[in-house]
Amino acid sequence: LRCGMRTTKCQLLVTSLCVMLLGLSIATLSTVTHYGLHFTLISDISLENNSYRVIHHAAFYFGICLSMTLILAALLSSAATVRESQCLTAMGFFCFALAFCGLIPAACWRYTHSTEVEDSMMDVYDLVYEEVRRNTSSFRRHELTAIHEAFLCCGKHSPFGDTANVEHKTCPSGHVHDEGQDCLREIQHFLKKHMDFVFTLLGITIGFTVYGMILTSFLWFSIHFSSNLNRKGKYILR
């Protein structure tokens, strides 16, 4: 039993270190996503009826809460391993389980709403582009120029035609509109790479979270039975 406990403690320490690194990675990714130029630009331009702004803020707060839960689980598991405390082990298991309950809905949301973020970002670009094309707002022209510079793209294929004037005024210097620089495609490609990276990070975190739950539960039972075995064979003189 002691040999198995030592093996579990070593594995749990390594797992706790990996979970802490994953928690820090999720916190960094959430901060970059929330304050990154591409995302903040679209969020500031989007209208109130557009769902992107809500998703933008919700993703940040969810990521920060998830990272704090993972870091807390790693710290409690490490302390429980060193001190062989059943209470700390149970708290570590609870934090792992809480993180797991948050990770699974996030991964499911990635599949069920895979195009919602993409559509909302492209809707923002369509709105700004069409207003500039109709010359309804000079302020929108500056916003469209900022989007073109951020995504390094130029205009889009419009069914209404006469887009050359818009692209000439808002595209970065040296960019000529062609099929490879269509902004809708660039936004879609940029977001796909970002979401694939997020989903990969979530998948790895789910694996380590489940493994952490298994190790903490095994350590709890090992401490419990080891404590009972130590009490056997002892006599009290009265």
mmCIF file of C-alpha atoms in Angstrom:
data_model
loop_
_atom_site.group_PDB
_atom_site.id
_atom_site.type_symbol
_atom_site.label_atom_id
_atom_site.label_comp_id
_atom_site.label_asym_id
_atom_site.label_seq_id
_atom_site.Cartn_x
_atom_site.Cartn_y
_atom_site.Cartn_z
ATOM 1 C CA LEU A 1 0.000 0.000 0.000
ATOM 2 C CA ARG A 2 2.826 2.390 0.871
ATOM 3 C CA CYS A 3 4.569 1.628 -2.422
ATOM 4 C CA GLY A 4 1.386 2.355 -4.348
ATOM 5 C CA MET A 5 0.883 5.564 -2.396
ATOM 6 C CA ARG A 6 4.393 6.781 -3.240
ATOM 7 C CA THR A 7 3.775 6.117 -6.938
ATOM 8 C CA THR A 8 0.443 7.927 -6.793
ATOM 9 C CA LYS A 9 2.019 10.887 -5.012
ATOM 10 C CA CYS A 10 4.718 11.232 -7.679
ATOM 11 C CA GLN A 11 2.163 11.016 -10.474
ATOM 12 C CA LEU A 12 -0.106 13.519 -8.733
ATOM 13 C CA LEU A 13 2.721 16.018 -8.294
ATOM 14 C CA VAL A 14 3.556 15.830 -11.999
ATOM 15 C CA THR A 15 -0.123 16.086 -12.918
ATOM 16 C CA SER A 16 -0.580 19.079 -10.602
ATOM 17 C CA LEU A 17 2.328 20.849 -12.270
ATOM 18 C CA CYS A 18 0.855 20.206 -15.723
ATOM 19 C CA VAL A 19 -2.594 21.363 -14.597
ATOM 20 C CA MET A 20 -1.117 24.565 -13.184
ATOM 21 C CA LEU A 21 0.639 25.246 -16.492
ATOM 22 C CA LEU A 22 -2.622 24.567 -18.329
ATOM 23 C CA GLY A 23 -4.443 26.945 -16.000
ATOM 24 C CA LEU A 24 -1.899 29.677 -16.685
ATOM 25 C CA SER A 25 -2.151 28.978 -20.425
ATOM 26 C CA ILE A 26 -5.949 29.314 -20.344
ATOM 27 C CA ALA A 27 -5.672 32.571 -18.391
ATOM 28 C CA THR A 28 -3.159 33.924 -20.908
ATOM 29 C CA LEU A 29 -5.275 32.836 -23.871
ATOM 30 C CA SER A 30 -8.400 34.394 -22.339
ATOM 31 C CA THR A 31 -6.580 37.677 -21.760
ATOM 32 C CA VAL A 32 -5.142 37.725 -25.271
ATOM 33 C CA THR A 33 -8.551 36.922 -26.741
ATOM 34 C CA HIS A 34 -10.260 39.638 -24.724
ATOM 35 C CA TYR A 35 -7.688 42.391 -25.255
ATOM 36 C CA GLY A 36 -6.286 41.327 -28.639
ATOM 37 C CA LEU A 37 -6.553 43.817 -31.475
ATOM 38 C CA HIS A 38 -8.638 41.627 -33.787
ATOM 39 C CA PHE A 39 -11.251 40.780 -31.172
ATOM 40 C CA THR A 40 -11.533 44.153 -29.436
ATOM 41 C CA LEU A 41 -11.874 45.908 -32.777
ATOM 42 C CA ILE A 42 -14.874 43.801 -33.782
ATOM 43 C CA SER A 43 -16.349 44.024 -30.271
ATOM 44 C CA ASP A 44 -16.181 47.821 -30.216
ATOM 45 C CA ILE A 45 -17.792 48.123 -33.644
ATOM 46 C CA SER A 46 -20.546 45.515 -33.124
ATOM 47 C CA LEU A 47 -24.065 46.695 -32.371
ATOM 48 C CA GLU A 48 -26.015 45.809 -29.239
ATOM 49 C CA ASN A 49 -28.212 43.324 -31.098
ATOM 50 C CA ASN A 50 -25.143 41.444 -32.318
ATOM 51 C CA SER A 51 -24.265 38.403 -30.184
ATOM 52 C CA TYR A 52 -20.501 38.770 -30.592
ATOM 53 C CA ARG A 53 -20.035 41.281 -27.777
ATOM 54 C CA VAL A 54 -21.809 38.988 -25.291
ATOM 55 C CA ILE A 55 -19.719 36.001 -26.392
ATOM 56 C CA HIS A 56 -16.557 38.109 -26.240
ATOM 57 C CA HIS A 57 -17.061 39.052 -22.565
ATOM 58 C CA ALA A 58 -18.485 35.685 -21.499
ATOM 59 C CA ALA A 59 -15.492 33.809 -22.926
ATOM 60 C CA PHE A 60 -13.076 36.022 -20.977
ATOM 61 C CA TYR A 61 -14.789 35.597 -17.597
ATOM 62 C CA PHE A 62 -15.289 31.870 -18.143
ATOM 63 C CA GLY A 63 -11.628 31.408 -19.036
ATOM 64 C CA ILE A 64 -10.423 33.323 -15.982
ATOM 65 C CA CYS A 65 -12.716 31.387 -13.613
ATOM 66 C CA LEU A 66 -11.660 28.090 -15.181
ATOM 67 C CA SER A 67 -7.962 28.913 -14.910
ATOM 68 C CA MET A 68 -8.331 29.913 -11.244
ATOM 69 C CA THR A 69 -10.149 26.634 -10.514
ATOM 70 C CA LEU A 70 -7.412 24.604 -12.203
ATOM 71 C CA ILE A 71 -4.627 26.447 -10.393
ATOM 72 C CA LEU A 72 -6.433 25.978 -7.061
ATOM 73 C CA ALA A 73 -6.881 22.265 -7.789
ATOM 74 C CA ALA A 74 -3.171 21.943 -8.568
ATOM 75 C CA LEU A 75 -2.134 23.752 -5.373
ATOM 76 C CA LEU A 76 -4.489 21.727 -3.163
ATOM 77 C CA SER A 77 -3.377 18.449 -4.741
ATOM 78 C CA SER A 78 0.282 19.317 -4.250
ATOM 79 C CA ALA A 79 -0.300 20.266 -0.613
ATOM 80 C CA ALA A 80 -2.331 17.094 -0.051
ATOM 81 C CA THR A 81 0.458 14.996 -1.553
ATOM 82 C CA VAL A 82 3.105 16.494 0.699
ATOM 83 C CA ARG A 83 1.072 16.486 3.904
ATOM 84 C CA GLU A 84 -0.975 13.331 3.191
ATOM 85 C CA SER A 85 -4.126 15.131 4.273
ATOM 86 C CA GLN A 86 -7.493 13.592 3.490
ATOM 87 C CA CYS A 87 -9.212 16.964 3.758
ATOM 88 C CA LEU A 88 -6.897 18.639 1.224
ATOM 89 C CA THR A 89 -7.169 15.618 -1.070
ATOM 90 C CA ALA A 90 -10.965 15.832 -1.007
ATOM 91 C CA MET A 91 -10.826 19.574 -1.733
ATOM 92 C CA GLY A 92 -8.450 18.952 -4.627
ATOM 93 C CA PHE A 93 -10.803 16.317 -6.046
ATOM 94 C CA PHE A 94 -13.722 18.752 -5.734
ATOM 95 C CA CYS A 95 -11.806 21.450 -7.659
ATOM 96 C CA PHE A 96 -10.896 18.962 -10.399
ATOM 97 C CA ALA A 97 -14.538 17.883 -10.619
ATOM 98 C CA LEU A 98 -15.688 21.516 -10.741
ATOM 99 C CA ALA A 99 -13.254 22.269 -13.565
ATOM 100 C CA PHE A 100 -14.407 19.152 -15.410
ATOM 101 C CA CYS A 101 -18.038 20.274 -15.128
ATOM 102 C CA GLY A 102 -17.043 23.551 -16.769
ATOM 103 C CA LEU A 103 -14.845 22.058 -19.475
ATOM 104 C CA ILE A 104 -17.421 19.625 -20.842
ATOM 105 C CA PRO A 105 -20.088 22.279 -21.615
ATOM 106 C CA ALA A 106 -17.395 24.476 -23.159
ATOM 107 C CA ALA A 107 -16.279 21.667 -25.462
ATOM 108 C CA CYS A 108 -19.893 20.870 -26.368
ATOM 109 C CA TRP A 109 -20.570 24.545 -27.092
ATOM 110 C CA ARG A 110 -17.650 24.490 -29.524
ATOM 111 C CA TYR A 111 -19.503 21.895 -31.622
ATOM 112 C CA THR A 112 -23.089 23.083 -31.260
ATOM 113 C CA HIS A 113 -22.267 26.774 -31.848
ATOM 114 C CA SER A 114 -19.234 26.365 -34.092
ATOM 115 C CA THR A 115 -20.357 29.008 -36.594
ATOM 116 C CA GLU A 116 -22.050 31.509 -34.263
ATOM 117 C CA VAL A 117 -18.900 33.490 -33.482
ATOM 118 C CA GLU A 118 -17.780 33.373 -37.089
ATOM 119 C CA ASP A 119 -21.149 34.574 -38.392
ATOM 120 C CA SER A 120 -21.375 37.393 -35.859
ATOM 121 C CA MET A 121 -17.901 38.695 -36.763
ATOM 122 C CA MET A 122 -18.662 38.602 -40.476
ATOM 123 C CA ASP A 123 -22.000 40.333 -39.856
ATOM 124 C CA VAL A 124 -20.115 43.206 -38.226
ATOM 125 C CA TYR A 125 -17.836 43.508 -41.236
ATOM 126 C CA ASP A 126 -20.776 43.358 -43.667
ATOM 127 C CA LEU A 127 -22.565 46.125 -41.779
ATOM 128 C CA VAL A 128 -19.573 48.454 -41.772
ATOM 129 C CA TYR A 129 -18.700 47.698 -45.387
ATOM 130 C CA GLU A 130 -22.201 48.369 -46.712
ATOM 131 C CA GLU A 131 -22.509 51.628 -44.768
ATOM 132 C CA VAL A 132 -19.220 52.835 -46.207
ATOM 133 C CA ARG A 133 -20.295 51.769 -49.685
ATOM 134 C CA ARG A 134 -23.462 53.856 -49.341
ATOM 135 C CA ASN A 135 -21.415 56.777 -47.946
ATOM 136 C CA THR A 136 -23.691 57.046 -44.919
ATOM 137 C CA SER A 137 -20.947 57.580 -42.330
ATOM 138 C CA SER A 138 -17.410 58.901 -42.465
ATOM 139 C CA PHE A 139 -16.712 57.362 -39.046
ATOM 140 C CA ARG A 140 -17.497 53.922 -40.458
ATOM 141 C CA ARG A 141 -14.811 54.497 -43.065
ATOM 142 C CA HIS A 142 -12.182 54.748 -40.324
ATOM 143 C CA GLU A 143 -13.532 51.568 -38.709
ATOM 144 C CA LEU A 144 -13.390 49.699 -42.017
ATOM 145 C CA THR A 145 -9.823 50.877 -42.574
ATOM 146 C CA ALA A 146 -8.890 49.620 -39.092
ATOM 147 C CA ILE A 147 -10.381 46.194 -39.856
ATOM 148 C CA HIS A 148 -8.467 45.973 -43.145
ATOM 149 C CA GLU A 149 -5.209 46.863 -41.411
ATOM 150 C CA ALA A 150 -5.791 44.423 -38.545
ATOM 151 C CA PHE A 151 -6.682 41.418 -40.698
ATOM 152 C CA LEU A 152 -4.404 42.410 -43.614
ATOM 153 C CA CYS A 153 -7.239 42.039 -46.096
ATOM 154 C CA CYS A 154 -8.985 44.199 -48.644
ATOM 155 C CA GLY A 155 -12.723 44.402 -49.261
ATOM 156 C CA LYS A 156 -15.055 41.603 -50.252
ATOM 157 C CA HIS A 157 -16.963 40.266 -53.220
ATOM 158 C CA SER A 158 -20.212 42.242 -53.203
ATOM 159 C CA PRO A 159 -23.256 41.402 -55.360
ATOM 160 C CA PHE A 160 -23.984 45.122 -55.660
ATOM 161 C CA GLY A 161 -20.754 45.868 -57.497
ATOM 162 C CA ASP A 162 -18.939 49.248 -57.470
ATOM 163 C CA THR A 163 -16.664 48.217 -54.602
ATOM 164 C CA ALA A 164 -13.437 49.495 -56.106
ATOM 165 C CA ASN A 165 -13.996 52.977 -54.708
ATOM 166 C CA VAL A 166 -14.521 51.640 -51.178
ATOM 167 C CA GLU A 167 -11.434 49.453 -51.318
ATOM 168 C CA HIS A 168 -9.307 52.224 -52.767
ATOM 169 C CA LYS A 169 -10.101 54.471 -49.785
ATOM 170 C CA THR A 170 -9.975 51.902 -46.973
ATOM 171 C CA CYS A 171 -7.456 49.214 -47.951
ATOM 172 C CA PRO A 172 -3.867 49.358 -46.677
ATOM 173 C CA SER A 173 -1.291 50.631 -49.090
ATOM 174 C CA GLY A 174 0.222 47.900 -51.218
ATOM 175 C CA HIS A 175 -2.821 45.626 -50.964
ATOM 176 C CA VAL A 176 -4.722 44.980 -54.144
ATOM 177 C CA HIS A 177 -8.084 43.320 -53.837
ATOM 178 C CA ASP A 178 -8.110 39.758 -55.076
ATOM 179 C CA GLU A 179 -9.701 36.503 -54.082
ATOM 180 C CA GLY A 180 -6.987 35.643 -51.584
ATOM 181 C CA GLN A 181 -7.465 38.891 -49.662
ATOM 182 C CA ASP A 182 -11.240 38.775 -49.316
ATOM 183 C CA CYS A 183 -11.891 39.993 -45.755
ATOM 184 C CA LEU A 184 -14.702 37.566 -45.065
ATOM 185 C CA ARG A 185 -12.400 34.665 -45.897
ATOM 186 C CA GLU A 186 -9.556 36.145 -43.865
ATOM 187 C CA ILE A 187 -11.797 36.595 -40.824
ATOM 188 C CA GLN A 188 -13.084 33.044 -41.224
ATOM 189 C CA HIS A 189 -9.559 31.638 -41.583
ATOM 190 C CA PHE A 190 -8.217 33.616 -38.613
ATOM 191 C CA LEU A 191 -11.074 32.572 -36.342
ATOM 192 C CA LYS A 192 -10.867 28.917 -37.396
ATOM 193 C CA LYS A 193 -7.202 28.722 -36.410
ATOM 194 C CA HIS A 194 -7.921 30.411 -33.095
ATOM 195 C CA MET A 195 -10.873 28.148 -32.263
ATOM 196 C CA ASP A 196 -8.906 25.012 -33.219
ATOM 197 C CA PHE A 197 -6.159 26.043 -30.808
ATOM 198 C CA VAL A 198 -8.719 26.719 -28.065
ATOM 199 C CA PHE A 199 -10.386 23.339 -28.612
ATOM 200 C CA THR A 200 -7.027 21.523 -28.515
ATOM 201 C CA LEU A 201 -6.163 23.234 -25.238
ATOM 202 C CA LEU A 202 -9.561 22.308 -23.803
ATOM 203 C CA GLY A 203 -9.123 18.676 -24.863
ATOM 204 C CA ILE A 204 -5.720 18.407 -23.190
ATOM 205 C CA THR A 205 -7.073 20.064 -20.050
ATOM 206 C CA ILE A 206 -10.014 17.645 -19.896
ATOM 207 C CA GLY A 207 -7.600 14.697 -20.072
ATOM 208 C CA PHE A 208 -5.418 15.997 -17.222
ATOM 209 C CA THR A 209 -8.489 16.927 -15.169
ATOM 210 C CA VAL A 210 -9.902 13.401 -15.385
ATOM 211 C CA TYR A 211 -6.493 11.960 -14.544
ATOM 212 C CA GLY A 212 -6.227 14.324 -11.569
ATOM 213 C CA MET A 213 -9.643 13.190 -10.314
ATOM 214 C CA ILE A 214 -8.553 9.552 -10.506
ATOM 215 C CA LEU A 215 -5.260 10.186 -8.698
ATOM 216 C CA THR A 216 -6.780 12.297 -5.923
ATOM 217 C CA SER A 217 -9.499 9.728 -5.278
ATOM 218 C CA PHE A 218 -6.916 6.919 -5.173
ATOM 219 C CA LEU A 219 -4.703 8.959 -2.835
ATOM 220 C CA TRP A 220 -7.641 9.641 -0.534
ATOM 221 C CA PHE A 221 -8.416 5.916 -0.217
ATOM 222 C CA SER A 222 -4.701 5.128 0.218
ATOM 223 C CA ILE A 223 -4.382 7.617 3.073
ATOM 224 C CA HIS A 224 -7.584 6.341 4.643
ATOM 225 C CA PHE A 225 -6.639 2.653 4.584
ATOM 226 C CA SER A 226 -3.038 3.360 5.540
ATOM 227 C CA SER A 227 -4.241 5.254 8.581
ATOM 228 C CA ASN A 228 -6.456 2.329 9.578
ATOM 229 C CA LEU A 229 -3.603 -0.156 9.135
ATOM 230 C CA ASN A 230 -1.311 1.898 11.348
ATOM 231 C CA ARG A 231 -3.831 1.718 14.172
ATOM 232 C CA LYS A 232 -3.982 -2.105 14.105
ATOM 233 C CA GLY A 233 -1.705 -4.037 16.434
ATOM 234 C CA LYS A 234 -1.331 -1.170 18.895
ATOM 235 C CA TYR A 235 -2.196 -1.680 22.522
ATOM 236 C CA ILE A 236 -3.000 0.856 25.165
ATOM 237 C CA LEU A 237 -1.836 0.190 28.744
ATOM 238 C CA ARG A 238 -4.312 1.155 31.424
#
